[in-house]
């Protein structure tokens, strides 16, 4: 069984930005509205944060419920974990996700600044430096044979793409433009030299882009 | 967690037939060629019968690998299990799937003719009569809280649809016409009074139809 390195359910604007600028504690996506970017996933029956029954069970639901399928570890950038910059001032901040983070695996947070690992429910956060290949080695080992998710943001995905370490990507292009922000790409065509691509429009308005290595 | 009743990865021709006529031991799909009907799934990385590495990891792969996701039991018609008609003459026939059937759960085979249960690897076949609601009750209990798959053929799916017992359906319409055979529908529009529908064309040529209850 191949151990894959996957990007899953990563959302960008039509102009290719995964987040806006000026990230703060209250605005993890900066000037971008995550409600708009993630509306397609939030409407599905499988959305992990769903509080009421119901939800759609069409195409978007397949992609949403595949999020945890055979994933054994996640790698995320420091800005996905926290709005802080520089050395950790305290260790009270434990991410945006509350006591039950939606990862359920070891998570490796890329940072130049040391910090002890900690566990919330069935998610353990580790803080690691090094280049993408080094971090991926740690994550693959922790994943116990399962796949490794590159969780974003856009800068982290770009770093792993530039090191040619990604096997598959699912990127949902939301029907919104941001103008500026943290860019994943100018165009999905940039990846076509290395990846096959299925472009799959959804009735929700997003266009799913499914890449796999040639 | 809702326990769903699902049709998954069921393939029909453009004219709505799930199988051809004149089923025999050598031709489980009658005059239809299963190689043509299932080419889209066989080309994916997740196809269970894949013998060589590789395979596509786009849209068709998502649908193929969701086949076993949270499924705790399957219900199938007698003609999916066997080409025999009438009382079982012997018990040597154990289905088309060899020593490792791809179900990995209890399977309830609809038949008017008694036969003892048997187990191959992690699949146990039970032979049951009664109306769809009765059989579904058995399957739900055996599924231990997981979902129940209605595995086909078309006649069995129709029976469960007519009894209004199906929550979601994934039907792949293959780019082939059969002219006659075992019909699932004249048109997918027949289900629109009771189901939402996402129609999702794939680059492989099949058109996925994803229905979920209104």
Tab-separated table of C-alpha atoms in Angstrom:
chain	number	residue	atom	x	y	z
A	1	UNK	CA	0.000	0.000	0.000
A	2	UNK	CA	1.532	3.291	-1.113
A	3	UNK	CA	1.793	5.930	1.607
A	4	UNK	CA	0.517	9.088	-0.091
A	5	UNK	CA	1.145	12.763	0.611
A	6	UNK	CA	-2.150	14.566	0.047
A	7	UNK	CA	-3.681	18.015	0.004
A	8	UNK	CA	-7.386	17.707	0.794
A	9	UNK	CA	-10.302	20.116	0.876
A	10	UNK	CA	-8.028	23.124	0.499
A	11	UNK	CA	-10.078	26.121	-0.609
A	12	UNK	CA	-8.829	29.009	-2.730
A	13	UNK	CA	-10.535	32.001	-4.291
A	14	UNK	CA	-11.026	32.234	-8.042
A	15	UNK	CA	-7.885	34.340	-8.139
A	16	UNK	CA	-5.905	31.640	-6.324
A	17	UNK	CA	-5.627	32.881	-2.730
A	18	UNK	CA	-5.992	30.468	0.199
A	19	UNK	CA	-6.362	33.277	2.717
A	20	UNK	CA	-6.516	37.044	2.842
A	21	UNK	CA	-3.984	39.399	4.361
A	22	UNK	CA	-3.678	40.807	7.889
A	23	UNK	CA	-4.361	37.614	9.856
A	24	UNK	CA	-5.434	38.259	13.470
A	25	UNK	CA	-6.797	36.194	16.332
A	26	UNK	CA	-10.344	37.112	15.323
A	27	UNK	CA	-9.735	36.773	11.587
A	28	UNK	CA	-7.667	33.633	10.910
A	29	UNK	CA	-8.236	34.151	7.166
A	30	UNK	CA	-7.369	37.857	7.259
A	31	UNK	CA	-9.637	39.966	5.093
A	32	UNK	CA	-11.137	36.811	3.511
A	33	UNK	CA	-14.416	35.475	4.896
A	34	UNK	CA	-14.017	31.775	5.740
A	35	UNK	CA	-17.819	31.436	5.767
A	36	UNK	CA	-17.838	32.181	2.042
A	37	UNK	CA	-14.818	30.022	1.242
A	38	UNK	CA	-16.151	26.993	3.157
A	39	UNK	CA	-19.890	27.344	2.502
A	40	UNK	CA	-19.820	24.351	0.117
A	41	UNK	CA	-18.361	22.068	2.819
A	42	UNK	CA	-20.466	23.482	5.636
A	43	UNK	CA	-23.636	22.599	3.725
A	44	UNK	CA	-22.776	18.881	3.593
A	45	UNK	CA	-23.978	16.123	5.916
A	46	UNK	CA	-20.361	15.126	6.654
A	47	UNK	CA	-19.121	18.557	7.795
A	48	UNK	CA	-17.404	17.806	11.141
A	49	UNK	CA	-18.670	20.992	12.808
A	50	UNK	CA	-22.295	20.351	11.847
A	51	UNK	CA	-24.535	20.906	14.856
A	52	UNK	CA	-27.912	20.109	13.277
A	53	UNK	CA	-29.005	17.011	11.336
A	54	UNK	CA	-29.446	17.210	7.594
A	55	UNK	CA	-27.019	18.489	5.013
A	56	UNK	CA	-26.427	17.586	1.389
A	57	UNK	CA	-25.137	14.158	0.348
A	58	UNK	CA	-24.035	14.862	-3.222
A	59	UNK	CA	-20.625	15.550	-4.739
A	60	UNK	CA	-19.456	18.017	-2.081
A	61	UNK	CA	-20.288	15.483	0.607
A	62	UNK	CA	-18.063	12.813	-0.959
A	63	UNK	CA	-15.137	15.219	-0.873
A	64	UNK	CA	-15.881	16.408	2.651
A	65	UNK	CA	-16.175	12.925	4.140
A	66	UNK	CA	-12.982	11.727	2.465
A	67	UNK	CA	-11.032	14.238	4.599
A	68	UNK	CA	-10.130	11.730	7.336
A	69	UNK	CA	-9.994	8.627	5.109
A	70	UNK	CA	-6.726	6.761	5.769
A	71	UNK	CA	-4.934	9.895	7.033
A	72	UNK	CA	-2.337	9.215	9.726
A	73	UNK	CA	-0.738	12.638	10.209
A	74	UNK	CA	-1.028	16.270	9.131
A	75	UNK	CA	1.630	18.881	8.442
A	76	UNK	CA	0.546	22.513	8.769
A	77	UNK	CA	2.194	25.907	8.547
A	78	UNK	CA	2.602	28.049	11.646
A	79	UNK	CA	-0.034	30.514	10.412
A	80	UNK	CA	-2.649	27.778	10.187
A	81	UNK	CA	-1.982	27.020	13.843
A	82	UNK	CA	-1.717	30.534	15.219
A	83	UNK	CA	-1.745	34.262	14.440
A	84	UNK	CA	1.395	34.732	16.540
A	85	UNK	CA	4.677	35.575	14.855
A	86	UNK	CA	8.134	34.957	16.291
A	87	UNK	CA	9.019	33.060	19.493
A	88	UNK	CA	6.069	31.656	21.452
A	89	UNK	CA	5.323	34.144	24.238
A	90	UNK	CA	3.255	31.648	26.178
A	91	UNK	CA	1.811	28.210	25.664
A	92	UNK	CA	-1.813	29.016	26.494
A	93	UNK	CA	-2.796	29.284	22.856
A	94	UNK	CA	-3.657	25.791	21.605
A	95	UNK	CA	-5.011	26.512	18.133
A	96	UNK	CA	-8.350	27.662	16.779
A	97	UNK	CA	-10.126	24.350	17.163
A	98	UNK	CA	-11.086	24.055	20.840
A	99	UNK	CA	-10.837	20.893	22.917
A	100	UNK	CA	-11.707	18.531	20.021
A	101	UNK	CA	-9.564	19.478	17.022
A	102	UNK	CA	-10.827	17.938	13.753
A	103	UNK	CA	-7.513	16.217	12.947
A	104	UNK	CA	-7.554	13.093	15.181
A	105	UNK	CA	-3.896	12.360	14.333
A	106	UNK	CA	-0.463	13.733	15.107
A	107	UNK	CA	-0.112	17.252	13.632
A	108	UNK	CA	3.308	18.710	12.794
A	109	UNK	CA	3.361	22.523	12.959
A	110	UNK	CA	6.185	24.110	10.973
A	111	UNK	CA	8.007	26.679	13.084
A	112	UNK	CA	11.501	27.980	13.715
A	113	UNK	CA	10.622	28.364	17.397
A	114	UNK	CA	10.711	25.509	19.879
A	115	UNK	CA	7.672	24.527	21.817
A	116	UNK	CA	6.715	21.338	23.699
A	117	UNK	CA	4.209	18.964	22.113
A	118	UNK	CA	0.735	18.827	23.621
A	119	UNK	CA	-2.393	16.708	23.155
A	120	UNK	CA	-6.034	17.751	22.853
A	121	UNK	CA	-8.424	14.795	22.691
A	122	UNK	CA	-6.979	12.486	19.992
A	123	UNK	CA	-4.860	15.161	18.277
A	124	UNK	CA	-1.236	15.745	19.298
A	125	UNK	CA	0.533	18.885	18.081
A	126	UNK	CA	4.284	18.761	17.521
A	127	UNK	CA	6.373	21.846	16.664
A	128	UNK	CA	9.137	21.176	14.204
A	129	UNK	CA	11.685	22.958	12.021
A	130	UNK	CA	13.674	21.735	9.057
A	131	UNK	CA	13.029	21.504	5.360
A	132	UNK	CA	9.911	19.855	3.895
A	133	UNK	CA	11.625	16.496	3.297
A	134	UNK	CA	12.789	16.306	6.932
A	135	UNK	CA	9.376	17.143	8.321
A	136	UNK	CA	7.690	14.731	5.934
A	137	UNK	CA	9.956	11.951	7.180
A	138	UNK	CA	8.756	12.573	10.752
A	139	UNK	CA	5.123	12.739	9.684
A	140	UNK	CA	5.296	9.562	7.610
A	141	UNK	CA	6.764	7.698	10.550
A	142	UNK	CA	4.081	9.028	12.881
A	143	UNK	CA	1.347	8.117	10.358
A	144	UNK	CA	1.969	4.389	10.863
A	145	UNK	CA	1.651	3.491	7.197
A	146	UNK	CA	-1.346	5.754	6.552
A	147	UNK	CA	-1.273	8.825	4.321
A	148	UNK	CA	0.022	12.266	5.298
A	149	UNK	CA	-2.098	15.373	4.753
A	150	UNK	CA	-0.450	18.679	3.901
A	151	UNK	CA	-3.012	20.835	5.633
A	152	UNK	CA	-2.000	24.289	4.377
A	153	UNK	CA	-1.898	27.211	4.278
A	154	UNK	CA	-1.020	28.056	0.721
A	155	UNK	CA	2.617	28.867	1.533
A	156	UNK	CA	3.141	25.451	3.107
A	157	UNK	CA	1.505	23.655	0.177
A	158	UNK	CA	3.715	25.615	-2.232
A	159	UNK	CA	6.820	24.595	-0.262
A	160	UNK	CA	5.902	20.901	-0.512
A	161	UNK	CA	4.974	21.257	-4.196
A	162	UNK	CA	8.266	23.022	-4.929
A	163	UNK	CA	10.100	20.123	-3.253
A	164	UNK	CA	8.008	17.738	-5.403
A	165	UNK	CA	6.715	15.863	-2.358
A	166	UNK	CA	2.945	15.917	-3.070
A	167	UNK	CA	1.128	12.938	-4.630
A	168	UNK	CA	-2.478	14.199	-4.846
A	169	UNK	CA	-4.264	17.518	-4.333
A	170	UNK	CA	-7.913	18.375	-3.940
A	171	UNK	CA	-8.347	22.144	-4.236
A	172	UNK	CA	-11.843	23.647	-4.209
A	173	UNK	CA	-12.025	26.942	-6.083
A	174	UNK	CA	-14.730	29.036	-4.435
A	175	UNK	CA	-16.852	31.527	-6.399
A	176	UNK	CA	-15.282	34.595	-4.811
A	177	UNK	CA	-12.318	36.850	-5.633
A	178	UNK	CA	-9.989	38.196	-2.962
A	179	UNK	CA	-7.781	40.545	-4.993
A	180	UNK	CA	-4.770	39.905	-2.783
A	181	UNK	CA	-3.718	37.495	-0.066
A	182	UNK	CA	-1.692	34.325	0.380
A	183	UNK	CA	-1.404	32.773	-3.086
A	184	UNK	CA	-1.507	29.088	-3.933
A	185	UNK	CA	-1.229	29.709	-7.671
A	186	UNK	CA	-1.919	32.136	-10.474
A	187	UNK	CA	-3.622	29.278	-12.344
A	188	UNK	CA	-4.124	25.545	-11.741
A	189	UNK	CA	-2.412	25.023	-15.109
A	190	UNK	CA	0.922	25.633	-13.365
A	191	UNK	CA	0.749	22.051	-12.048
A	192	UNK	CA	-0.114	20.302	-15.304
A	193	UNK	CA	3.473	19.431	-16.163
A	194	UNK	CA	3.568	17.129	-13.136
A	195	UNK	CA	-0.070	16.234	-12.444
A	196	UNK	CA	-3.169	14.869	-14.124
A	197	UNK	CA	-6.200	17.046	-13.413
A	198	UNK	CA	-9.939	16.394	-13.148
A	199	UNK	CA	-11.924	19.659	-13.081
A	200	UNK	CA	-15.309	18.958	-11.470
A	201	UNK	CA	-17.848	21.778	-11.094
A	202	UNK	CA	-20.282	21.329	-8.215
A	203	UNK	CA	-23.879	22.498	-7.964
A	204	UNK	CA	-22.774	24.524	-4.920
A	205	UNK	CA	-20.752	26.867	-7.131
A	206	UNK	CA	-17.266	25.650	-6.227
A	207	UNK	CA	-15.130	23.929	-8.840
A	208	UNK	CA	-13.233	20.961	-7.465
A	209	UNK	CA	-9.742	20.447	-8.856
A	210	UNK	CA	-8.399	16.910	-8.349
A	211	UNK	CA	-4.723	16.464	-9.183
A	212	UNK	CA	-2.701	13.286	-9.135
A	213	UNK	CA	0.899	12.715	-10.075
A	214	UNK	CA	1.710	11.775	-13.673
B	1	UNK	CA	-25.277	9.128	13.723
B	2	UNK	CA	-27.922	8.229	11.154
B	3	UNK	CA	-27.764	4.682	9.814
B	4	UNK	CA	-28.161	5.130	6.058
B	5	UNK	CA	-29.400	2.791	3.347
B	6	UNK	CA	-27.205	3.372	0.300
B	7	UNK	CA	-26.788	2.321	-3.301
B	8	UNK	CA	-23.137	2.748	-4.279
B	9	UNK	CA	-21.174	2.399	-7.496
B	10	UNK	CA	-24.122	0.848	-9.298
B	11	UNK	CA	-23.550	1.046	-13.051
B	12	UNK	CA	-26.262	1.322	-15.701
B	13	UNK	CA	-26.170	1.818	-19.449
B	14	UNK	CA	-27.282	5.101	-21.008
B	15	UNK	CA	-30.651	3.459	-21.588
B	16	UNK	CA	-30.960	2.511	-17.920
B	17	UNK	CA	-30.095	-1.194	-17.764
B	18	UNK	CA	-27.987	-2.590	-14.924
B	19	UNK	CA	-27.400	-5.877	-16.735
B	20	UNK	CA	-28.205	-7.559	-20.018
B	21	UNK	CA	-30.467	-10.537	-20.552
B	22	UNK	CA	-29.709	-14.274	-20.557
B	23	UNK	CA	-27.483	-14.430	-17.472
B	24	UNK	CA	-25.297	-17.550	-17.338
B	25	UNK	CA	-22.414	-18.797	-15.228
B	26	UNK	CA	-19.934	-17.407	-17.738
B	27	UNK	CA	-21.841	-14.183	-18.347
B	28	UNK	CA	-23.081	-12.789	-15.017
B	29	UNK	CA	-24.205	-9.621	-16.847
B	30	UNK	CA	-25.910	-11.526	-19.682
B	31	UNK	CA	-25.337	-9.938	-23.069
B	32	UNK	CA	-23.805	-6.845	-21.439
B	33	UNK	CA	-20.016	-6.598	-21.155
B	34	UNK	CA	-19.058	-5.844	-17.536
B	35	UNK	CA	-15.622	-4.734	-18.761
B	36	UNK	CA	-17.272	-1.818	-20.556
B	37	UNK	CA	-19.673	-0.992	-17.741
B	38	UNK	CA	-16.951	-0.995	-15.068
B	39	UNK	CA	-14.013	0.406	-17.076
B	40	UNK	CA	-14.227	3.734	-15.193
B	41	UNK	CA	-13.851	1.998	-11.804
B	42	UNK	CA	-11.234	-0.498	-12.988
B	43	UNK	CA	-8.989	2.364	-14.083
B	44	UNK	CA	-8.815	3.855	-10.575
B	45	UNK	CA	-6.113	3.362	-7.953
B	46	UNK	CA	-8.728	2.197	-5.435
B	47	UNK	CA	-10.285	-0.594	-7.538
B	48	UNK	CA	-10.251	-3.614	-5.176
B	49	UNK	CA	-9.307	-6.091	-7.920
B	50	UNK	CA	-6.351	-4.011	-9.094
B	51	UNK	CA	-3.305	-6.261	-9.538
B	52	UNK	CA	-0.757	-3.676	-10.687
B	53	UNK	CA	0.249	-0.391	-9.054
B	54	UNK	CA	-0.905	2.871	-10.586
B	55	UNK	CA	-4.420	3.933	-11.469
B	56	UNK	CA	-6.143	7.288	-11.588
B	57	UNK	CA	-6.793	9.327	-8.439
B	58	UNK	CA	-9.361	11.812	-9.721
B	59	UNK	CA	-13.139	11.924	-9.408
B	60	UNK	CA	-13.767	8.251	-10.245
B	61	UNK	CA	-11.289	7.236	-7.562
B	62	UNK	CA	-13.172	9.160	-4.850
B	63	UNK	CA	-16.338	7.274	-5.737
B	64	UNK	CA	-14.590	3.908	-5.971
B	65	UNK	CA	-12.831	4.197	-2.636
B	66	UNK	CA	-15.984	5.326	-0.840
B	67	UNK	CA	-17.505	1.895	-1.554
B	68	UNK	CA	-16.556	0.375	1.808
B	69	UNK	CA	-16.754	3.587	3.845
B	70	UNK	CA	-18.863	2.967	6.970
B	71	UNK	CA	-20.751	0.056	5.373
B	72	UNK	CA	-21.780	-2.668	7.835
B	73	UNK	CA	-23.906	-4.975	5.664
B	74	UNK	CA	-25.039	-5.509	2.081
B	75	UNK	CA	-28.342	-6.724	0.670
B	76	UNK	CA	-28.213	-8.283	-2.799
B	77	UNK	CA	-30.663	-9.983	-5.140
B	78	UNK	CA	-30.368	-13.703	-5.871
B	79	UNK	CA	-29.178	-12.982	-9.427
B	80	UNK	CA	-26.237	-10.936	-8.190
B	81	UNK	CA	-25.181	-13.958	-6.141
B	82	UNK	CA	-25.805	-16.727	-8.654
B	83	UNK	CA	-27.078	-17.635	-12.117
B	84	UNK	CA	-29.154	-20.465	-10.627
B	85	UNK	CA	-32.935	-20.209	-10.551
B	86	UNK	CA	-35.256	-22.089	-8.206
B	87	UNK	CA	-34.258	-24.275	-5.232
B	88	UNK	CA	-30.514	-24.634	-4.572
B	89	UNK	CA	-29.404	-27.917	-6.152
B	90	UNK	CA	-26.149	-27.965	-4.258
B	91	UNK	CA	-24.172	-25.653	-2.021
B	92	UNK	CA	-20.887	-25.818	-3.904
B	93	UNK	CA	-21.522	-22.507	-5.650
B	94	UNK	CA	-20.328	-19.721	-3.353
B	95	UNK	CA	-20.719	-16.684	-5.590
B	96	UNK	CA	-18.608	-15.100	-8.322
B	97	UNK	CA	-16.010	-13.559	-6.038
B	98	UNK	CA	-13.659	-16.362	-5.052
B	99	UNK	CA	-12.197	-16.893	-1.578
B	100	UNK	CA	-11.938	-13.157	-0.796
B	101	UNK	CA	-15.257	-11.508	-1.674
B	102	UNK	CA	-15.039	-7.702	-1.846
B	103	UNK	CA	-17.819	-7.117	0.714
B	104	UNK	CA	-16.064	-7.698	4.075
B	105	UNK	CA	-19.418	-7.596	5.922
B	106	UNK	CA	-22.502	-9.750	6.337
B	107	UNK	CA	-24.329	-10.060	2.990
B	108	UNK	CA	-28.043	-10.854	2.837
B	109	UNK	CA	-29.043	-12.635	-0.377
B	110	UNK	CA	-32.736	-12.345	-1.249
B	111	UNK	CA	-34.193	-15.745	-2.082
B	112	UNK	CA	-37.349	-17.740	-1.597
B	113	UNK	CA	-35.247	-20.868	-1.161
B	114	UNK	CA	-33.583	-21.831	2.101
B	115	UNK	CA	-29.863	-22.292	2.320
B	116	UNK	CA	-27.452	-22.289	5.285
B	117	UNK	CA	-25.223	-19.260	5.845
B	118	UNK	CA	-21.524	-19.600	5.036
B	119	UNK	CA	-18.413	-17.485	5.472
B	120	UNK	CA	-15.613	-16.740	3.018
B	121	UNK	CA	-12.783	-14.718	4.553
B	122	UNK	CA	-14.498	-11.760	6.298
B	123	UNK	CA	-17.760	-11.975	4.317
B	124	UNK	CA	-20.706	-14.041	5.589
B	125	UNK	CA	-23.570	-14.785	3.204
B	126	UNK	CA	-27.059	-15.214	4.653
B	127	UNK	CA	-30.047	-16.338	2.551
B	128	UNK	CA	-33.275	-14.633	3.468
B	129	UNK	CA	-36.850	-14.201	2.281
B	130	UNK	CA	-39.447	-11.616	3.218
B	131	UNK	CA	-40.283	-8.149	2.009
B	132	UNK	CA	-37.682	-5.380	1.735
B	133	UNK	CA	-38.546	-3.855	5.121
B	134	UNK	CA	-38.072	-7.219	6.884
B	135	UNK	CA	-34.744	-7.885	5.236
B	136	UNK	CA	-33.558	-4.349	5.903
B	137	UNK	CA	-34.331	-4.817	9.598
B	138	UNK	CA	-32.026	-7.880	9.669
B	139	UNK	CA	-29.297	-6.079	7.747
B	140	UNK	CA	-29.429	-2.957	9.928
B	141	UNK	CA	-29.066	-5.087	13.029
B	142	UNK	CA	-26.127	-6.978	11.513
B	143	UNK	CA	-24.483	-3.702	10.452
B	144	UNK	CA	-23.859	-2.686	14.062
B	145	UNK	CA	-24.775	0.942	13.589
B	146	UNK	CA	-23.013	1.310	10.254
B	147	UNK	CA	-24.773	1.904	6.936
B	148	UNK	CA	-26.435	-0.760	4.775
B	149	UNK	CA	-25.610	-1.063	1.084
B	150	UNK	CA	-28.274	-2.183	-1.387
B	151	UNK	CA	-25.902	-3.949	-3.742
B	152	UNK	CA	-28.217	-4.587	-6.683
B	153	UNK	CA	-29.107	-5.774	-9.199
B	154	UNK	CA	-31.507	-3.296	-10.684
B	155	UNK	CA	-34.598	-5.290	-9.674
B	156	UNK	CA	-33.536	-5.331	-6.036
B	157	UNK	CA	-32.766	-1.600	-6.052
B	158	UNK	CA	-36.196	-0.930	-7.600
B	159	UNK	CA	-37.875	-3.002	-4.876
B	160	UNK	CA	-36.172	-0.963	-2.138
B	161	UNK	CA	-36.921	2.300	-3.949
B	162	UNK	CA	-40.561	1.339	-4.377
B	163	UNK	CA	-40.738	0.631	-0.630
B	164	UNK	CA	-39.139	4.071	-0.065
B	165	UNK	CA	-36.290	2.580	1.970
B	166	UNK	CA	-33.279	4.146	0.204
B	167	UNK	CA	-31.518	7.255	1.564
B	168	UNK	CA	-28.770	7.839	-1.033
B	169	UNK	CA	-27.878	6.435	-4.454
B	170	UNK	CA	-24.743	6.684	-6.527
B	171	UNK	CA	-25.469	5.443	-10.041
B	172	UNK	CA	-22.784	5.678	-12.728
B	173	UNK	CA	-24.237	5.932	-16.233
B	174	UNK	CA	-21.758	4.311	-18.609
B	175	UNK	CA	-21.321	5.506	-22.221
B	176	UNK	CA	-22.887	2.393	-23.740
B	177	UNK	CA	-26.405	1.362	-24.771
B	178	UNK	CA	-27.764	-2.140	-24.164
B	179	UNK	CA	-31.142	-1.966	-25.942
B	180	UNK	CA	-32.755	-4.369	-23.510
B	181	UNK	CA	-31.964	-5.962	-20.178
B	182	UNK	CA	-32.715	-5.520	-16.474
B	183	UNK	CA	-33.928	-1.946	-16.092
B	184	UNK	CA	-33.193	0.411	-13.223
B	185	UNK	CA	-35.094	3.307	-14.798
B	186	UNK	CA	-36.247	4.869	-18.029
B	187	UNK	CA	-34.732	8.146	-16.830
B	188	UNK	CA	-33.081	9.353	-13.610
B	189	UNK	CA	-35.764	12.044	-13.513
B	190	UNK	CA	-38.156	9.399	-12.159
B	191	UNK	CA	-36.538	9.841	-8.748
B	192	UNK	CA	-36.608	13.637	-8.583
B	193	UNK	CA	-39.875	13.805	-6.658
B	194	UNK	CA	-38.151	12.172	-3.700
B	195	UNK	CA	-34.446	12.899	-4.165
B	196	UNK	CA	-32.026	15.743	-4.753
B	197	UNK	CA	-29.656	14.988	-7.622
B	198	UNK	CA	-26.103	16.015	-8.473
B	199	UNK	CA	-25.190	15.076	-12.055
B	200	UNK	CA	-21.396	14.882	-12.321
B	201	UNK	CA	-19.753	14.009	-15.652
B	202	UNK	CA	-16.355	12.354	-15.338
B	203	UNK	CA	-13.403	12.582	-17.698
B	204	UNK	CA	-13.696	8.777	-18.070
B	205	UNK	CA	-16.975	9.158	-19.966
B	206	UNK	CA	-19.354	7.985	-17.248
B	207	UNK	CA	-21.812	10.422	-15.716
B	208	UNK	CA	-22.154	10.014	-11.971
B	209	UNK	CA	-25.631	10.528	-10.544
B	210	UNK	CA	-25.667	11.242	-6.822
B	211	UNK	CA	-29.108	11.205	-5.222
B	212	UNK	CA	-30.039	11.992	-1.659
B	213	UNK	CA	-33.425	12.121	-0.003
B	214	UNK	CA	-35.337	15.421	0.042
